[in-house]
Coordinates of C-alpha atoms in Angstrom, one line a residue:
Chain A
M1 CA -26.3 14.3 -14.8
N2 CA -29.5 12.6 -13.6
D3 CA -27.4 10.1 -11.7
A4 CA -25.5 12.8 -10.0
R5 CA -28.7 14.6 -9.0
E6 CA -30.0 11.4 -7.5
I7 CA -26.8 10.9 -5.5
Y8 CA -27.1 14.5 -4.2
A9 CA -30.7 14.0 -3.3
G10 CA -29.8 10.8 -1.4
L11 CA -27.2 12.6 0.8
R12 CA -27.9 13.0 4.5
A13 CA -29.4 16.4 5.1
D14 CA -26.3 17.9 6.8
L15 CA -24.0 16.6 4.1
R16 CA -26.3 18.1 1.5
A17 CA -26.1 21.4 3.2
V18 CA -22.3 21.2 3.2
A19 CA -22.3 20.2 -0.4
D20 CA -24.3 23.3 -1.3
L21 CA -21.4 25.4 -0.1
I22 CA -18.9 23.9 -2.5
Q23 CA -18.2 25.6 -5.8
P24 CA -17.4 23.6 -9.0
N25 CA -13.8 22.5 -9.5
E26 CA -12.7 23.2 -5.9
R27 CA -10.0 21.2 -4.1
V28 CA -11.7 19.7 -1.1
L29 CA -10.2 17.8 1.9
D30 CA -12.7 15.9 4.0
L31 CA -11.5 15.0 7.5
G32 CA -13.2 11.9 8.9
C33 CA -14.6 11.2 5.4
G34 CA -16.2 7.8 6.4
D35 CA -17.1 5.8 3.3
G36 CA -16.4 8.7 1.0
T37 CA -20.0 9.4 0.1
L38 CA -19.7 13.2 0.3
L39 CA -16.5 13.4 -1.7
R40 CA -17.9 11.0 -4.3
C41 CA -21.0 13.1 -4.7
L42 CA -19.0 16.3 -5.0
M43 CA -16.7 14.7 -7.5
D44 CA -19.7 13.7 -9.6
T45 CA -21.8 16.9 -9.2
R46 CA -19.2 19.6 -8.7
H47 CA -16.2 18.0 -10.4
I48 CA -14.0 18.7 -7.4
I49 CA -10.6 17.2 -6.7
G50 CA -11.2 15.4 -3.4
R51 CA -9.1 13.9 -0.7
G52 CA -10.2 12.1 2.5
V53 CA -8.7 11.2 5.8
E54 CA -10.4 8.3 7.7
L55 CA -9.5 6.3 10.7
S56 CA -11.5 3.0 10.1
E57 CA -10.3 0.3 7.8
A58 CA -13.9 -0.3 6.6
G59 CA -14.3 3.4 5.7
V60 CA -11.0 3.4 3.8
L61 CA -11.8 0.3 1.9
A62 CA -15.2 1.8 1.0
C63 CA -13.5 5.0 -0.2
V64 CA -11.2 3.1 -2.5
R65 CA -14.2 1.1 -3.8
Q66 CA -15.9 4.5 -4.6
G67 CA -12.7 5.7 -6.4
V68 CA -12.1 8.3 -3.6
T69 CA -8.5 9.1 -2.6
V70 CA -8.2 8.5 1.1
R71 CA -5.5 8.2 3.8
Q72 CA -6.1 5.9 6.7
G73 CA -5.0 7.6 9.9
D74 CA -5.8 9.9 12.8
L75 CA -6.5 13.4 11.5
N76 CA -4.8 14.8 14.6
L77 CA -1.6 13.5 13.1
E78 CA -2.3 13.5 9.3
L79 CA -3.4 17.1 8.8
R80 CA 0.1 18.5 9.4
D81 CA 1.4 16.9 6.2
Y82 CA -0.7 19.0 3.9
P83 CA 1.0 22.1 2.5
D84 CA -0.3 25.6 3.3
K85 CA -3.4 26.6 1.2
S86 CA -3.3 23.3 -0.8
F87 CA -7.1 23.1 -0.6
D88 CA -10.0 25.5 -1.2
T89 CA -12.2 23.9 1.5
V90 CA -11.4 21.6 4.4
I91 CA -14.5 19.8 5.8
L92 CA -14.9 18.5 9.3
S93 CA -18.4 17.0 9.6
Y94 CA -19.7 15.6 12.9
T95 CA -16.2 14.9 14.1
L96 CA -15.7 18.0 16.3
P97 CA -16.9 16.5 19.6
Y98 CA -14.4 13.7 19.3
L99 CA -11.3 15.9 18.9
N100 CA -8.7 16.3 21.7
D101 CA -7.8 19.8 20.7
P102 CA -10.5 21.2 18.4
A103 CA -9.0 24.8 18.2
F104 CA -5.7 23.4 17.1
I105 CA -7.4 21.3 14.3
I106 CA -9.5 24.2 13.1
K107 CA -6.4 26.4 13.0
D108 CA -4.6 23.8 10.9
M109 CA -7.7 23.4 8.7
L110 CA -7.4 27.2 8.0
R111 CA -3.7 26.8 7.3
V112 CA -4.3 24.0 4.8
G113 CA -7.4 25.4 3.2
R114 CA -8.8 28.8 2.1
R115 CA -11.8 28.1 4.4
A116 CA -13.0 25.5 6.8
I117 CA -16.5 24.0 7.0
V118 CA -17.4 22.5 10.4
S119 CA -20.7 20.8 11.3
F120 CA -21.7 19.3 14.6
P121 CA -24.7 18.1 16.6
N122 CA -26.0 20.9 18.9
W123 CA -26.6 19.8 22.5
G124 CA -28.0 23.3 23.1
Y125 CA -31.2 22.2 21.3
W126 CA -34.2 23.0 23.4
R127 CA -35.3 19.4 23.8
S128 CA -31.8 18.4 25.0
R129 CA -31.9 21.2 27.6
L130 CA -35.4 20.2 28.7
S131 CA -34.5 16.5 29.1
L132 CA -31.8 17.4 31.6
L133 CA -34.0 19.8 33.4
L134 CA -37.1 17.7 33.6
T135 CA -35.8 14.1 33.7
G136 CA -32.4 14.7 35.4
R137 CA -30.8 12.4 32.8
M138 CA -27.9 13.5 30.5
P139 CA -29.3 14.7 27.2
R140 CA -28.6 12.4 24.3
A141 CA -27.0 13.7 21.1
P142 CA -29.8 15.4 19.0
I143 CA -28.6 13.4 16.0
D144 CA -28.2 9.6 16.4
P145 CA -29.2 9.7 20.1
Q146 CA -27.7 6.8 22.1
P147 CA -27.7 6.2 25.9
W148 CA -24.7 7.7 27.7
D149 CA -23.0 4.4 28.3
S150 CA -23.0 3.2 24.7
A151 CA -22.5 6.5 22.8
P152 CA -19.0 7.0 21.4
R153 CA -16.9 9.1 23.8
A154 CA -17.6 12.7 22.9
R155 CA -17.4 16.1 24.4
P156 CA -20.8 17.6 23.8
L157 CA -21.0 21.2 22.8
T158 CA -23.5 23.8 21.8
V159 CA -23.7 26.5 19.2
G160 CA -22.9 29.0 22.0
D161 CA -19.8 27.0 23.0
F162 CA -18.6 27.0 19.4
T163 CA -19.1 30.7 18.7
D164 CA -17.2 31.4 22.0
L165 CA -14.4 29.2 20.7
C166 CA -14.3 31.1 17.4
A167 CA -14.2 34.4 19.2
R168 CA -11.4 33.3 21.5
H169 CA -9.3 32.0 18.6
K170 CA -10.3 34.7 16.1
F171 CA -11.8 32.3 13.6
R172 CA -14.0 34.5 11.4
I173 CA -17.5 33.0 10.9
A174 CA -18.3 33.7 7.2
S175 CA -21.7 31.9 7.1
Q176 CA -23.8 29.6 9.2
I177 CA -26.5 27.0 8.5
C178 CA -29.0 25.8 11.0
L179 CA -30.8 22.4 10.6
Q180 CA -33.7 21.1 12.6
G181 CA -33.7 17.4 11.8
A182 CA -33.5 17.4 8.0
Q183 CA -35.1 20.8 7.7
R184 CA -33.1 24.0 7.1
V185 CA -34.4 26.8 9.4
P186 CA -33.3 30.4 9.2
V187 CA -30.4 31.5 11.4
R188 CA -31.6 33.8 14.1
F189 CA -30.7 35.0 17.6
D190 CA -32.2 31.7 19.0
T191 CA -30.3 29.2 16.7
N192 CA -28.7 27.6 19.8
L193 CA -32.2 26.6 20.9
R194 CA -33.6 25.5 17.6
A195 CA -30.7 23.8 15.8
T196 CA -30.1 20.0 16.0
T197 CA -27.2 20.4 13.6
A198 CA -25.1 23.6 13.1
I199 CA -22.8 24.2 10.1
F200 CA -20.2 26.9 10.1
E201 CA -18.1 28.3 7.3
L202 CA -14.9 29.7 8.8
H203 CA -12.2 31.9 7.2
Chain B
M1 CA 10.3 -13.2 0.5
V2 CA 8.5 -16.4 1.0
S3 CA 7.1 -17.9 -2.2
R4 CA 3.4 -18.4 -2.0
S5 CA 3.4 -22.0 -2.9
S6 CA 5.9 -23.0 -0.3
V7 CA 3.8 -21.4 2.4
F8 CA 1.2 -24.1 1.7
A9 CA 3.6 -26.9 2.3
V10 CA 3.2 -26.3 6.1
N11 CA 0.3 -24.0 6.3
S12 CA -3.1 -25.5 5.7
V13 CA -5.0 -22.4 6.9
V14 CA -4.7 -20.8 3.6
N15 CA -6.7 -22.1 0.6
P16 CA -4.8 -24.5 -1.6
G17 CA -3.7 -23.1 -5.0
Q18 CA -6.2 -23.1 -7.9
P19 CA -5.7 -26.0 -10.4
M20 CA -4.2 -24.8 -13.6
N21 CA -7.2 -25.5 -15.7
A22 CA -9.3 -23.2 -13.5
S23 CA -11.0 -20.4 -15.4
N24 CA -9.1 -17.9 -13.3
S25 CA -5.6 -19.2 -14.1
V26 CA -3.4 -17.9 -16.8
G27 CA -2.6 -21.6 -17.5
I28 CA 0.7 -22.7 -19.0
V29 CA 3.2 -19.9 -19.3
E30 CA 6.8 -19.6 -20.6
T31 CA 9.7 -17.6 -19.3
K32 CA 11.2 -15.4 -22.0
Y33 CA 14.6 -13.8 -22.2
F34 CA 15.6 -10.3 -23.3
T35 CA 19.3 -9.5 -23.8
F36 CA 20.6 -5.9 -24.1
A37 CA 23.7 -3.8 -23.3
Q38 CA 25.8 -6.0 -25.6
D39 CA 27.6 -3.1 -27.3
E40 CA 27.3 -0.4 -24.7
P41 CA 27.3 -1.7 -21.1
L42 CA 24.9 -0.4 -18.5
V43 CA 26.5 2.1 -16.1
L44 CA 25.6 1.2 -12.6
D45 CA 25.1 3.4 -9.5
S46 CA 28.5 2.2 -8.2
G47 CA 30.2 3.6 -11.4
E48 CA 30.9 0.0 -12.5
T49 CA 29.5 -1.2 -15.8
L50 CA 27.7 -4.4 -16.7
G51 CA 27.0 -5.9 -20.1
P52 CA 25.6 -7.8 -21.8
I53 CA 22.6 -8.2 -19.5
T54 CA 19.8 -10.8 -19.8
L55 CA 16.5 -10.3 -18.1
A56 CA 14.2 -13.3 -17.6
Y57 CA 10.5 -12.2 -17.8
E58 CA 7.0 -13.5 -18.2
T59 CA 3.9 -11.7 -19.6
Y60 CA 0.2 -12.5 -19.1
G61 CA -2.7 -11.1 -21.0
R62 CA -2.7 -8.8 -24.0
L63 CA -1.6 -5.3 -24.8
N64 CA -4.4 -3.0 -26.0
A65 CA -4.2 -1.1 -29.3
N66 CA -2.4 1.9 -27.8
R67 CA -0.2 -0.2 -25.5
S68 CA -1.5 1.6 -22.4
N69 CA -2.7 -1.3 -20.3
A70 CA 0.6 -2.7 -19.1
I71 CA 1.2 -3.5 -15.5
L72 CA 4.7 -4.3 -14.2
I73 CA 4.9 -6.6 -11.2
S74 CA 8.2 -6.4 -9.2
H75 CA 9.2 -9.3 -7.1
A76 CA 10.7 -9.5 -3.6
L77 CA 14.0 -10.8 -2.4
S78 CA 13.7 -14.5 -3.4
G79 CA 11.1 -14.1 -6.1
D80 CA 11.4 -14.5 -9.8
A81 CA 9.8 -13.8 -13.2
H82 CA 7.3 -16.6 -12.7
A83 CA 4.5 -14.7 -11.0
A84 CA 1.5 -16.6 -12.3
G85 CA 0.4 -19.8 -14.0
Y86 CA 2.3 -23.0 -14.5
H87 CA 5.4 -24.0 -16.5
T88 CA 4.4 -27.6 -17.3
P89 CA 1.1 -29.5 -17.3
D90 CA 2.1 -31.5 -14.2
D91 CA 3.6 -28.5 -12.4
Q92 CA 2.4 -28.5 -8.8
D93 CA 3.2 -24.9 -7.8
P94 CA 1.9 -21.9 -9.6
G95 CA 3.8 -18.6 -9.9
W96 CA 4.5 -16.7 -6.7
W97 CA 1.6 -14.2 -7.0
D98 CA -0.9 -16.5 -8.8
D99 CA -3.5 -15.5 -6.2
C100 CA -3.6 -12.0 -7.6
I101 CA -2.7 -12.4 -11.3
G102 CA -5.1 -14.1 -13.7
P103 CA -8.5 -13.7 -15.4
G104 CA -10.8 -12.0 -12.9
K105 CA -8.2 -11.6 -10.3
A106 CA -6.7 -8.4 -8.8
F107 CA -4.4 -7.9 -11.8
D108 CA -7.0 -9.1 -14.3
T109 CA -5.3 -10.6 -17.3
H110 CA -8.5 -10.1 -19.3
K111 CA -8.0 -6.4 -19.0
Y112 CA -4.3 -5.8 -18.4
F113 CA -1.0 -6.9 -19.9
V114 CA 1.0 -8.0 -16.9
I115 CA 4.8 -8.2 -16.9
C116 CA 7.1 -9.6 -14.3
A117 CA 10.9 -9.8 -14.7
N118 CA 13.7 -11.3 -12.5
V119 CA 16.0 -8.6 -11.0
I120 CA 19.6 -8.3 -12.1
G121 CA 21.8 -9.8 -9.4
G122 CA 19.2 -12.6 -9.1
C123 CA 19.6 -16.3 -10.0
K124 CA 16.4 -17.1 -11.9
G125 CA 17.4 -16.4 -15.4
S126 CA 18.5 -12.7 -15.2
T127 CA 22.2 -11.8 -15.2
G128 CA 23.7 -12.3 -11.7
P129 CA 26.7 -13.6 -9.9
S130 CA 26.0 -17.2 -11.0
S131 CA 25.9 -16.1 -14.7
I132 CA 28.9 -16.7 -17.0
N133 CA 31.2 -13.7 -17.2
P134 CA 31.9 -13.4 -21.0
K135 CA 35.4 -12.1 -20.2
T136 CA 36.5 -15.2 -18.3
G137 CA 34.1 -17.9 -19.4
K138 CA 33.4 -18.6 -15.8
P139 CA 30.7 -17.6 -13.3
Y140 CA 31.1 -14.0 -12.1
G141 CA 31.0 -14.9 -8.4
L142 CA 32.1 -11.9 -6.4
G143 CA 33.4 -10.4 -9.7
F144 CA 29.9 -9.4 -10.4
P145 CA 29.4 -5.7 -9.7
V146 CA 27.3 -4.7 -6.7
V147 CA 23.9 -3.6 -8.0
T148 CA 21.3 -1.3 -6.4
I149 CA 17.5 -1.1 -6.6
G150 CA 18.1 1.8 -9.0
D151 CA 20.1 -0.5 -11.2
M152 CA 17.4 -3.2 -11.2
V153 CA 14.9 -0.6 -12.3
R154 CA 17.2 0.8 -14.9
A155 CA 17.5 -2.7 -16.4
Q156 CA 13.7 -3.1 -16.3
R157 CA 13.3 0.1 -18.2
H158 CA 15.2 -1.4 -21.1
L159 CA 12.7 -4.3 -21.1
I160 CA 9.8 -1.9 -21.1
D161 CA 11.3 0.0 -24.0
F162 CA 11.8 -3.3 -25.9
L163 CA 8.1 -4.2 -25.3
G164 CA 7.2 -0.9 -26.9
I165 CA 5.5 0.4 -23.8
D166 CA 5.7 4.2 -23.4
K167 CA 3.9 4.4 -20.1
L168 CA 3.0 1.7 -17.6
L169 CA -0.6 1.8 -16.4
A170 CA 0.7 0.6 -13.0
I171 CA 3.6 -0.9 -11.2
A172 CA 3.1 -3.0 -8.2
G173 CA 5.1 -5.0 -5.7
G174 CA 5.6 -5.8 -2.0
S175 CA 8.7 -5.7 0.2
M176 CA 11.7 -5.3 -2.2
G177 CA 9.2 -5.2 -5.0
G178 CA 7.7 -2.1 -3.4
M179 CA 11.2 -0.5 -3.3
Q180 CA 11.4 -1.0 -7.1
V181 CA 7.9 0.5 -7.4
L182 CA 9.0 3.6 -5.6
Q183 CA 12.3 3.7 -7.5
W184 CA 10.4 3.6 -10.8
T185 CA 8.3 6.5 -9.8
V186 CA 11.4 8.6 -8.9
S187 CA 13.6 7.5 -11.8
Y188 CA 11.0 7.5 -14.5
P189 CA 8.0 9.5 -13.3
D190 CA 6.7 10.1 -16.8
R191 CA 6.5 6.4 -17.6
V192 CA 4.2 5.4 -14.7
Q193 CA 0.5 6.3 -14.3
A194 CA -0.1 4.5 -10.9
A195 CA 2.1 2.9 -8.3
L196 CA 1.3 0.3 -5.6
P197 CA 4.1 0.0 -3.1
L198 CA 3.0 -2.7 -0.6
A199 CA 4.5 -3.6 2.8
T200 CA 7.6 -1.6 2.0
T201 CA 9.8 1.3 2.9
A202 CA 11.4 4.3 1.2
R203 CA 14.7 3.6 3.1
H204 CA 16.0 0.4 4.6
S205 CA 16.2 0.9 8.3
P206 CA 19.2 -0.1 10.5
M207 CA 17.2 -3.1 11.8
L208 CA 16.6 -4.3 8.2
I209 CA 20.3 -3.9 7.4
A210 CA 21.1 -5.8 10.6
F211 CA 19.0 -8.8 9.6
S212 CA 20.5 -8.7 6.1
E213 CA 24.0 -8.7 7.6
V214 CA 23.2 -11.8 9.8
G215 CA 22.1 -13.6 6.7
R216 CA 25.3 -12.7 4.8
Q217 CA 27.5 -13.6 7.8
A218 CA 25.9 -17.0 7.8
I219 CA 26.9 -17.5 4.2
Y220 CA 30.4 -16.1 4.6
A221 CA 30.9 -18.5 7.6
D222 CA 30.2 -21.5 5.5
P223 CA 33.6 -22.9 4.4
N224 CA 32.0 -24.0 1.1
W225 CA 31.3 -20.4 0.2
N226 CA 35.0 -20.0 -0.5
G227 CA 35.0 -16.2 -1.2
G228 CA 32.1 -16.7 -3.6
D229 CA 34.0 -19.1 -5.8
Y230 CA 32.1 -22.4 -5.3
Y231 CA 30.4 -23.1 -8.6
D232 CA 32.7 -26.0 -9.4
G233 CA 32.3 -27.7 -6.0
P234 CA 30.0 -28.1 -3.1
R235 CA 27.7 -25.1 -2.4
P236 CA 27.4 -23.1 0.8
N237 CA 24.0 -24.6 1.5
A238 CA 24.3 -24.6 5.3
G239 CA 25.0 -20.9 5.3
L240 CA 22.3 -20.0 2.8
A241 CA 19.8 -22.1 4.8
V242 CA 20.6 -20.2 8.0
A243 CA 20.2 -16.9 6.1
R244 CA 16.8 -18.0 4.9
M245 CA 15.7 -19.2 8.4
V246 CA 16.5 -15.7 9.8
G247 CA 14.5 -14.3 6.9
H248 CA 11.5 -16.5 7.6
I249 CA 11.4 -15.4 11.2
T250 CA 11.2 -11.8 10.1
Y251 CA 8.3 -12.5 7.7
L252 CA 6.1 -14.0 10.4
S253 CA 4.7 -12.4 13.5
E254 CA 4.6 -13.7 17.1
T255 CA 0.9 -14.2 16.7
S256 CA 1.2 -16.1 13.5
M257 CA 3.9 -18.3 15.0
H258 CA 1.6 -19.0 17.9
Q259 CA -1.3 -19.8 15.5
K260 CA 0.7 -22.0 13.1
F261 CA 3.1 -23.8 15.5
G262 CA 2.6 -22.8 19.1
R263 CA 4.9 -24.9 21.3
R264 CA 3.9 -28.1 19.4
L265 CA 6.5 -30.8 19.2
Q266 CA 7.6 -32.1 15.8
A267 CA 6.8 -35.8 15.4
R268 CA 7.4 -36.7 19.1
E269 CA 5.4 -36.9 22.3
R270 CA 7.8 -35.4 24.7
Y271 CA 11.0 -33.4 24.8
G272 CA 14.0 -35.3 23.4
Y273 CA 16.5 -33.7 25.8
D274 CA 18.9 -33.6 22.8
F275 CA 19.6 -31.3 19.8
S276 CA 17.5 -33.0 17.2
T277 CA 14.3 -31.1 16.1
D278 CA 12.0 -30.8 19.2
F279 CA 9.6 -28.1 18.2
A280 CA 7.4 -27.7 15.1
I281 CA 8.8 -24.2 14.5
E282 CA 12.3 -25.6 14.3
G283 CA 11.1 -28.2 11.8
Y284 CA 9.5 -25.5 9.8
L285 CA 12.6 -23.3 9.7
R286 CA 14.8 -26.3 8.8
Y287 CA 12.5 -27.3 6.0
K288 CA 12.3 -23.8 4.6
G289 CA 16.0 -23.3 4.8
N290 CA 16.8 -26.5 3.1
R291 CA 14.2 -26.1 0.3
F292 CA 15.6 -22.6 -0.3
T293 CA 19.0 -24.0 -1.1
E294 CA 17.5 -26.0 -3.9
R295 CA 16.3 -22.9 -5.7
F296 CA 18.5 -20.0 -4.8
D297 CA 22.1 -19.0 -5.2
A298 CA 24.1 -17.9 -2.1
N299 CA 26.0 -15.2 -3.9
S300 CA 22.7 -13.8 -5.3
Y301 CA 21.4 -13.7 -1.7
L302 CA 24.4 -11.5 -0.9
Y303 CA 23.9 -9.1 -3.8
V304 CA 20.2 -8.7 -3.5
T305 CA 20.2 -8.1 0.2
K306 CA 23.0 -5.6 -0.3
A307 CA 20.9 -3.8 -3.0
M308 CA 18.1 -3.5 -0.4
D309 CA 20.4 -2.2 2.3
Y310 CA 21.6 0.6 0.0
F311 CA 18.0 1.6 -0.8
D312 CA 17.3 5.1 0.5
L313 CA 15.3 7.4 -1.7
S314 CA 16.1 10.4 0.5
D315 CA 19.8 9.9 0.0
G316 CA 21.3 13.1 -1.3
Q317 CA 17.9 14.8 -1.6
G318 CA 17.7 16.5 1.8
S319 CA 14.3 15.0 2.5
L320 CA 12.1 12.2 1.3
A321 CA 9.6 14.7 -0.1
A322 CA 12.3 16.2 -2.2
A323 CA 12.9 12.8 -3.9
F324 CA 9.2 12.8 -5.0
L325 CA 9.1 16.3 -6.4
N326 CA 8.7 15.1 -10.0
S327 CA 6.4 12.2 -9.1
A328 CA 3.4 14.3 -7.9
R329 CA 1.4 13.4 -11.0
I330 CA 1.5 9.6 -10.2
T331 CA -1.4 8.1 -8.4
Y332 CA -0.3 6.0 -5.4
L333 CA -1.9 3.3 -3.3
V334 CA 0.3 2.5 -0.3
V335 CA -0.6 -0.5 1.8
S336 CA 0.9 -1.6 5.1
F337 CA -0.1 -4.4 7.6
T338 CA -0.6 -4.0 11.3
S339 CA 1.5 -7.0 12.3
D340 CA 4.4 -6.4 9.9
W341 CA 7.3 -5.6 12.2
L342 CA 9.9 -5.9 9.4
Y343 CA 8.4 -3.0 7.4
P344 CA 6.2 -1.4 10.1
T345 CA 3.3 0.9 9.4
Y346 CA 5.3 4.0 10.2
H347 CA 7.6 3.3 7.3
S348 CA 4.6 3.5 5.0
K349 CA 3.3 6.6 6.9
E350 CA 6.6 8.4 6.4
L351 CA 6.2 7.6 2.7
V352 CA 2.6 8.8 2.6
S353 CA 3.6 12.0 4.4
A354 CA 6.3 12.8 1.8
L355 CA 3.9 12.1 -1.1
T356 CA 1.2 14.3 0.6
A357 CA 3.7 17.1 1.0
V358 CA 4.4 17.2 -2.7
G359 CA 0.7 17.1 -3.5
A360 CA 0.6 13.6 -5.0
D361 CA -2.7 11.7 -5.2
V362 CA -1.9 9.1 -2.5
S363 CA -4.3 6.6 -0.9
F364 CA -3.1 4.7 2.2
C365 CA -4.5 1.6 4.0
N366 CA -3.0 0.0 7.1
L367 CA -4.7 -3.4 6.9
Q368 CA -5.5 -5.4 10.0
S369 CA -3.7 -8.7 9.7
T370 CA -1.9 -11.2 12.0
W371 CA 0.3 -12.6 9.3
G372 CA 3.3 -10.2 9.7
H373 CA 5.2 -9.2 6.7
D374 CA 3.9 -12.2 4.7
A375 CA 0.4 -10.6 4.9
F376 CA 0.8 -8.9 1.5
L377 CA 0.8 -12.3 -0.1
L378 CA -1.7 -14.0 2.2
E379 CA -4.5 -11.4 2.7
V380 CA -5.7 -12.2 -0.8
D381 CA -9.4 -11.2 -0.5
T382 CA -8.7 -7.7 0.9
M383 CA -5.8 -7.1 -1.4
T384 CA -8.0 -8.2 -4.4
N385 CA -10.7 -5.8 -3.4
L386 CA -8.3 -2.9 -3.0
I387 CA -6.2 -3.5 -6.1
T388 CA -9.2 -4.2 -8.3
N389 CA -11.0 -1.0 -7.3
F390 CA -7.8 1.2 -7.4
I391 CA -6.7 0.1 -10.9
G392 CA -10.3 0.2 -12.1
R393 CA -10.5 3.8 -11.1
I394 CA -7.2 4.6 -12.9
T395 CA -8.5 2.8 -16.0
S396 CA -11.6 4.9 -16.0
D397 CA -9.9 8.2 -15.1
Y398 CA -7.5 7.8 -18.0
H399 CA -9.9 6.1 -20.4
I400 CA -7.7 3.0 -20.8
P401 CA -9.3 0.8 -23.5
L402 CA -9.5 -3.0 -23.0
P403 CA -7.5 -5.2 -25.3
I404 CA -9.5 -6.7 -28.1
A405 CA -10.0 -10.4 -27.3
E406 CA -9.6 -11.8 -30.8
S407 CA -6.8 -9.6 -32.0
A408 CA -3.5 -11.1 -33.1
S409 CA -1.4 -11.4 -30.0
D410 CA 0.5 -8.2 -29.5
S411 CA 2.6 -9.6 -26.7
R412 CA 6.1 -10.7 -27.3

């Protein structure tokens, strides 16, 4: 088990926070699973049955190398193939700003899974706000910041935007985690100011 | 399907074949023959019967103690049982998938017992239209019953029984080989652990049937074909060569034709303004077509293309997913190639969707390649990576022991 603990400790902070929400032996679908690191870790530490969807060939090849079951494709098109409630948890980490129709995807995640876990970088973070106010330049993503012209095309959102979306579409927020950098900080009324990454568990 | 070795005749982009004494070659191999259905003929999908049936097959590597490390390789349209190694010490061309079968290769013969058999209806040692009909003492010709992919697989199952293998660790193949892979998982789901259908489809499309038909029409139009009765006289080589040329066009892509031939002229400086061979691509097709007639039987071409045309796993099932209802415990690796317009990516995606719907463990890769349909034979490095990792995972998930190196050969 030592190996598994080391893998867990080596996970990126937001993925570790997501991993903490997963119970042993769950069936987990990871949308935009990258190189399969999270699923591999959950398979080793929580003995889950994992499935991934990933767009990039490099990511897919890395998943197969790690022994992770993965489908290459666009999650906007692939998600519909999964039967109702065929997973315990459907994960969408750091992919939300890149979706055309996030509400549609979350709705389908809740059809396919018992629950959905969604994480995203929070542009409502106080430094992001200040940077626009004081410098007049578009705030960079609080995680992996890049200049506006070289960052991947994304639609920035804040914790406030996300909770509005959930209210509008009646997604029930079961729990919430707030990260400042790699540090977990308590969820409070001012989370939208303090979080660099927000993680929501939806039912 | 193009044989790997013949690709090299014109194409110097790809690495030349490994010498047979290389440490990663299976070396000298021998085709073996298994005959069954002598007393009770095999009932075919058409309702006709066939017997006795001989299957030509080769094996590489050793079976482990519990006979759980066998991998069946299925060949494509023009392939045969000779998938790896060499037949004689001065053999120039190795088997058709030698790049991927051998010690340390994708299908590692240090670890796995690899089997490849010629399909029924073929002409490379298995019973087909050029075989002698025991009732008449003459070649079957068109008297040979029409066979399907299902029939090919049914015959292979008898061979697997004969080899004493209860469950195949994996079954793999591209193009028509991929159809046999899928058919195996539907016909005998309890006898397959993992399946690798590559550059293939779950149902032959109208476009594929159209190309098949053009090939067949070229053969029918050759006066030497004589209704399939030509074994005593000249063969319908002109027709068969045209059929093969059409096939070759479909195995390439526009990009790969640009890369390999462009508008280059064949052994001349300027246009001939006549109907001899002007362009390199013409020379290539003529060469390929003619070479093919030396090694393939025109009637077999008719039967095998017909078998592919009939292939539709969803037939009578309502949906493709329904066909896989009993196959959900098999682990799949589906691979397509971006430039393959013969078996385009959406064919594989349709297959993956159906497998996902029944809850099968299915991985899918759409690999970037400019080689067209041929990519499954030519993208050796990427395929080796994928296959090695995938089968490695199945081996560890199911605790498949390795064969013992020094044990008396278990292979027949």
